[in-house]
PDB file of C-alpha atoms in Angstrom:
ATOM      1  CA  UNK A 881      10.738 -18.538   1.948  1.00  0.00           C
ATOM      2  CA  UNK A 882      11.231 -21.741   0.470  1.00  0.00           C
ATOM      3  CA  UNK A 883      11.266 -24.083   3.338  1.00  0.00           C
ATOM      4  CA  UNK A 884       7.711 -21.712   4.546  1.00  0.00           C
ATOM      5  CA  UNK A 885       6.063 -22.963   1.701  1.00  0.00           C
ATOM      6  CA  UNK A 886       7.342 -26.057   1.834  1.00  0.00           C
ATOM      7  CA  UNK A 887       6.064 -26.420   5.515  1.00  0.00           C
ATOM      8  CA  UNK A 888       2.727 -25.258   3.766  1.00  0.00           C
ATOM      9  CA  UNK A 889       2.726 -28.219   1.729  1.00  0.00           C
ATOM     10  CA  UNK A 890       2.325 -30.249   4.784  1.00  0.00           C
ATOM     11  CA  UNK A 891       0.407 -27.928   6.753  1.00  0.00           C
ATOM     12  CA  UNK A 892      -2.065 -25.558   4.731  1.00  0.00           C
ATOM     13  CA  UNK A 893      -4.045 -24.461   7.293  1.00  0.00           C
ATOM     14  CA  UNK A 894      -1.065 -22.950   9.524  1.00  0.00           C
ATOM     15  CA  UNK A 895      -1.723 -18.745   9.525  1.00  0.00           C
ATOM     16  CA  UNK A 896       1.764 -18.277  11.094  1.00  0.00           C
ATOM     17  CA  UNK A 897       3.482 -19.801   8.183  1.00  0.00           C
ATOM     18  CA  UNK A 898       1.565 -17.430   6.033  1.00  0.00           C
ATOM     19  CA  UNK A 899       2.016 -14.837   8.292  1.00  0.00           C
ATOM     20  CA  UNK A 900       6.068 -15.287   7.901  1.00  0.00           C
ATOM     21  CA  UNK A 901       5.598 -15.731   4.246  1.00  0.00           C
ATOM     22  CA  UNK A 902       3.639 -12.311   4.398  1.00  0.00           C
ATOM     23  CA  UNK A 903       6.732 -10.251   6.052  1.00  0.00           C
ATOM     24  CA  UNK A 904       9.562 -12.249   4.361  1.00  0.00           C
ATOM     25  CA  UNK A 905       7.823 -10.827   1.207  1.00  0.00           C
ATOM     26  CA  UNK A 906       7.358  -7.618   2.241  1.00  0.00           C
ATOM     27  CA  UNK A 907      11.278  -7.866   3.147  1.00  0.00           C
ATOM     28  CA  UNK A 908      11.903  -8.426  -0.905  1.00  0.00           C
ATOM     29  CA  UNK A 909       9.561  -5.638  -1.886  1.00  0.00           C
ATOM     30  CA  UNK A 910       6.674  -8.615  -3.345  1.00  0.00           C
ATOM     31  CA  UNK A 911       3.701  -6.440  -1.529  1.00  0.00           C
ATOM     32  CA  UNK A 912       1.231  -7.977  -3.392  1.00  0.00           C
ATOM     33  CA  UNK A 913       2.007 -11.434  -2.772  1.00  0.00           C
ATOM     34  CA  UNK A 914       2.556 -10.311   0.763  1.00  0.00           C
ATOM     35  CA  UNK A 915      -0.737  -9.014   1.133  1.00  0.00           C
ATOM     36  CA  UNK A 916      -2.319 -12.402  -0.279  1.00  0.00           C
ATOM     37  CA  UNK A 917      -0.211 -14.573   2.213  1.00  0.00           C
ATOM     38  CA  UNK A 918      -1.267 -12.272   5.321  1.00  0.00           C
ATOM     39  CA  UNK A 919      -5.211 -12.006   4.240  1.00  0.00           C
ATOM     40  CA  UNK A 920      -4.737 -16.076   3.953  1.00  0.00           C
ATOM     41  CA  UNK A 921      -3.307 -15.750   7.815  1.00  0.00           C
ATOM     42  CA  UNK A 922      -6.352 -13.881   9.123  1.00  0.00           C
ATOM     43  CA  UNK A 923      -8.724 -16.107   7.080  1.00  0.00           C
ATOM     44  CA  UNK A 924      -7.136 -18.845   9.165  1.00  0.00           C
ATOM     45  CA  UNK A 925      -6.788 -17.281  12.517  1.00  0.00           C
ATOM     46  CA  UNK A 926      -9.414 -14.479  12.716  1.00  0.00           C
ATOM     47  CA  UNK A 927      -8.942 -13.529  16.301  1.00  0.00           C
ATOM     48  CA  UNK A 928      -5.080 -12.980  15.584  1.00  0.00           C
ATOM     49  CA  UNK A 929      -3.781  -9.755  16.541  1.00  0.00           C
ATOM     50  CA  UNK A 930      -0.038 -10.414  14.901  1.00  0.00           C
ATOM     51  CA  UNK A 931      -2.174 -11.501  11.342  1.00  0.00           C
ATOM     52  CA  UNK A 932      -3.790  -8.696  11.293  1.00  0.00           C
ATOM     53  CA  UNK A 933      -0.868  -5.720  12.235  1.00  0.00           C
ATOM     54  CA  UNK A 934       0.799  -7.687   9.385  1.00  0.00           C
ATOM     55  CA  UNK A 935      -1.820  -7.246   6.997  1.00  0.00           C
ATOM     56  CA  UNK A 936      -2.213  -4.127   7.705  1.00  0.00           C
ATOM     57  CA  UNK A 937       1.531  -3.005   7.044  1.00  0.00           C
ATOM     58  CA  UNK A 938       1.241  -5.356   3.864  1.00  0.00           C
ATOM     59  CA  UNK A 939      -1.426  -3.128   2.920  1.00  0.00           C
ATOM     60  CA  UNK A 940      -0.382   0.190   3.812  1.00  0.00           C
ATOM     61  CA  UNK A 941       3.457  -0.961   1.696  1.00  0.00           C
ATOM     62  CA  UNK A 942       0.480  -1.769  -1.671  1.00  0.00           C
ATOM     63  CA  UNK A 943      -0.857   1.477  -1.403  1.00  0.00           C
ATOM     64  CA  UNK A 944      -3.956   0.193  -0.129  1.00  0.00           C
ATOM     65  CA  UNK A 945      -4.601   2.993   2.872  1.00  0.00           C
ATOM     66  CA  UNK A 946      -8.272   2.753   3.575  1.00  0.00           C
ATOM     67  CA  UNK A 947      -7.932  -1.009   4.235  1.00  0.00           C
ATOM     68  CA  UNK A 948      -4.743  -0.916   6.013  1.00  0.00           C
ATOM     69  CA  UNK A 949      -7.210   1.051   8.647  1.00  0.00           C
ATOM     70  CA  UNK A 950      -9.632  -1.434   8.637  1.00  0.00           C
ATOM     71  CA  UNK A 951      -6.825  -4.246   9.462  1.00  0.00           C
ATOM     72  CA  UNK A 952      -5.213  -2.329  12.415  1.00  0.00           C
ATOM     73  CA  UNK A 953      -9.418  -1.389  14.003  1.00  0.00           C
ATOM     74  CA  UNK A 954      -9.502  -5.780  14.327  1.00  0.00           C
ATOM     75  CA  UNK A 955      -6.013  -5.858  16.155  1.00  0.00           C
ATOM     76  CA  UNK A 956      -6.083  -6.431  20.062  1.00  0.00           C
ATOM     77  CA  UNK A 957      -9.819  -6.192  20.701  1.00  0.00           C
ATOM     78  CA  UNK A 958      -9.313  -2.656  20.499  1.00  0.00           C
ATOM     79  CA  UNK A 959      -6.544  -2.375  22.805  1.00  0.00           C
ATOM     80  CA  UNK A 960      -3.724  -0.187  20.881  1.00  0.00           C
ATOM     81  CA  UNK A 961       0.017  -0.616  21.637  1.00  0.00           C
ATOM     82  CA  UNK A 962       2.133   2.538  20.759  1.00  0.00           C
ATOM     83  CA  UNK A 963       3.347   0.512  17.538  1.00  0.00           C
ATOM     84  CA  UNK A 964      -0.157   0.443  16.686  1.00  0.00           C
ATOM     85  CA  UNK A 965      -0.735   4.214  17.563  1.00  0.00           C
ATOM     86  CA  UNK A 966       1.762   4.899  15.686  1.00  0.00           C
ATOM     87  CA  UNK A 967       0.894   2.835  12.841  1.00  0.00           C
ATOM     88  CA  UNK A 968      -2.536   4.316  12.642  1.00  0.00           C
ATOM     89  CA  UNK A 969      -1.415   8.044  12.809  1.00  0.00           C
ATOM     90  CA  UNK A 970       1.542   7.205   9.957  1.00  0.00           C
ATOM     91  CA  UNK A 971      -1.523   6.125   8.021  1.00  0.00           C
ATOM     92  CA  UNK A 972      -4.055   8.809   8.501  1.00  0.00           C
ATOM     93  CA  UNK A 973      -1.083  11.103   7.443  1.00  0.00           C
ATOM     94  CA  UNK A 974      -0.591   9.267   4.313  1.00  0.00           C
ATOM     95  CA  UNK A 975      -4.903   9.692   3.553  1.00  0.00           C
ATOM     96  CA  UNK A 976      -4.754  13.360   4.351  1.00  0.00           C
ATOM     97  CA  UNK A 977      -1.684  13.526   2.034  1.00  0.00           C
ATOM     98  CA  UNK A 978      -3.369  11.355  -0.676  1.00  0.00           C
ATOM     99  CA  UNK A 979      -6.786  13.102  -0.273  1.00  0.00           C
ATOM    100  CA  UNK A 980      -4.834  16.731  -0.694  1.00  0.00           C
ATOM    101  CA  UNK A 981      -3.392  15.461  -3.632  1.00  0.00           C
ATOM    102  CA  UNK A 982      -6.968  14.395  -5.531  1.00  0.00           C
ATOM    103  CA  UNK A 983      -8.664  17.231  -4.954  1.00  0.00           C
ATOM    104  CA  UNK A 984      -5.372  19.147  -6.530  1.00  0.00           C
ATOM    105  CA  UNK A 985      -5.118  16.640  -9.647  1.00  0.00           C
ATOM    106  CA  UNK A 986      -9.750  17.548  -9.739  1.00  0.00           C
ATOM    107  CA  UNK A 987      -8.868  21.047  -9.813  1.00  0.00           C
ATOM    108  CA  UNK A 988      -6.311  20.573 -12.708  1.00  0.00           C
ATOM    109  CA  UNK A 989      -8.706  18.332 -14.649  1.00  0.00           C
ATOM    110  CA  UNK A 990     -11.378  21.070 -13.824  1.00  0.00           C
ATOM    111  CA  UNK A 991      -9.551  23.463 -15.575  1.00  0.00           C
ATOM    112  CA  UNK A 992      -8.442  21.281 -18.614  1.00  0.00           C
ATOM    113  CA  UNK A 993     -10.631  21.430 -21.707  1.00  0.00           C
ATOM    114  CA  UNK A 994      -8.395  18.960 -24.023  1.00  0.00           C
ATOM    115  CA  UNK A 995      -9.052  14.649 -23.396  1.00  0.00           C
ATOM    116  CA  UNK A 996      -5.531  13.877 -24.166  1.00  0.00           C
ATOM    117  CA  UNK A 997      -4.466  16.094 -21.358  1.00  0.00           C
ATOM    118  CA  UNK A 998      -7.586  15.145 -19.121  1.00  0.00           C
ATOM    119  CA  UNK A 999      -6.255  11.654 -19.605  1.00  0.00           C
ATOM    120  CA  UNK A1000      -2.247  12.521 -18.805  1.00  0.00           C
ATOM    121  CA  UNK A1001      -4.356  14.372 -15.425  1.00  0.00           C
ATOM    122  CA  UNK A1002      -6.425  11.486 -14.675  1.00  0.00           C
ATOM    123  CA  UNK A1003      -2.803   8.921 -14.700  1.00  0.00           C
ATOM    124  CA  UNK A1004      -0.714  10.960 -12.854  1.00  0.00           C
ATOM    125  CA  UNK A1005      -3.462  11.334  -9.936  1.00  0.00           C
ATOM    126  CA  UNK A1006      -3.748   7.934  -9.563  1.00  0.00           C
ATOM    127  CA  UNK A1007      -0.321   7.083  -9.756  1.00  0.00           C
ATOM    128  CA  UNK A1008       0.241   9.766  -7.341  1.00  0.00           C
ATOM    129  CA  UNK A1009      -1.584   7.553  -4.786  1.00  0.00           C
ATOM    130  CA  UNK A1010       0.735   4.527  -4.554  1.00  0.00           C
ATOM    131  CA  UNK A1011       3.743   6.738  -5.289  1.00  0.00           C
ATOM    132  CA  UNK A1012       3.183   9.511  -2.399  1.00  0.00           C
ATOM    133  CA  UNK A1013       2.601   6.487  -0.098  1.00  0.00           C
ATOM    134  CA  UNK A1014       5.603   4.347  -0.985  1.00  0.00           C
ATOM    135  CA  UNK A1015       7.934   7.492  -0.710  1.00  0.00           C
ATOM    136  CA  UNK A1016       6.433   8.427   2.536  1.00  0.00           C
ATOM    137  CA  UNK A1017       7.240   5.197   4.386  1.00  0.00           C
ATOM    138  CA  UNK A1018      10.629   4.694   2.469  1.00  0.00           C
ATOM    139  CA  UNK A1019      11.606   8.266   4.353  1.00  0.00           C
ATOM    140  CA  UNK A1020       9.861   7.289   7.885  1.00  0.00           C
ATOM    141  CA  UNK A1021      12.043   4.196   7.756  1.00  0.00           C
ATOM    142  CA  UNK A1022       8.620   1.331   8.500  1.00  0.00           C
TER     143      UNK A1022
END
């Protein structure tokens, strides 16, 4: 990653050098910074199919469902290669899951009268977001 960002350093405009940065994070588990270096990519090559199935990975690895959608509807034009298929079903999984999961945490904070367990409620439901979705790709192997 080093010699990437040196690269960048001479070239700071180059979205496959951010691109690489992007997945070379992911690869060390730094999803945020890998979703910064692969939104730079696309900001620098917005008609770049690879930048964008990137971000969108980077995003789905952050927890970040709803936008790693949006990233894989601007790949290809439209056109959808099985990886992408499959990325886009693996992710609509993951929002059914996630969506199951609030409306079970609002039925246990509907039925809750205390604030200190309202609050514990209201934690573990949002945790439960990035957590079901990291566990869910660490057992589908992406």
């Amino acid at each position: 990653m080093g010699r990437w960002q040196e690269a960048l350093v001479v070239d700071p405009n180059n979205a496959t050098l951010y691109e690489l940065l992007a997945q070379a994070s992911m690869a060390v588990y730094e999803d945020f910074q890998a979703v910064q270096f692969a939104r730079k990519a696309t900001l620098l090559a917005p008609t770049w199919s690879d930048g964008f199935l990137t971000l969108a990975r980077c995003q789905l690895n952050f927890g970040e469902l709803t936008l790693a959608l949006e990233a894989l509807d601007q790949l290809n034009g439209g056109v959808e290669t099985q990886a992408i298929q499959d990325d886009r079903r693996d992710i609509e999984v993951l929002l059914a899951k996630q969506k199951q999961v609030l409306n079970q945490r609002d039925d246990e904070a509907a039925k809750e009268v205390e604030a200190d367990k309202l609050q514990v409620i209201s934690c573990f439901k949002h945790l439960s977001l990035r957590a079901k979705a990291i566990e869910d790709m660490s057992t589908s192997g992406k």
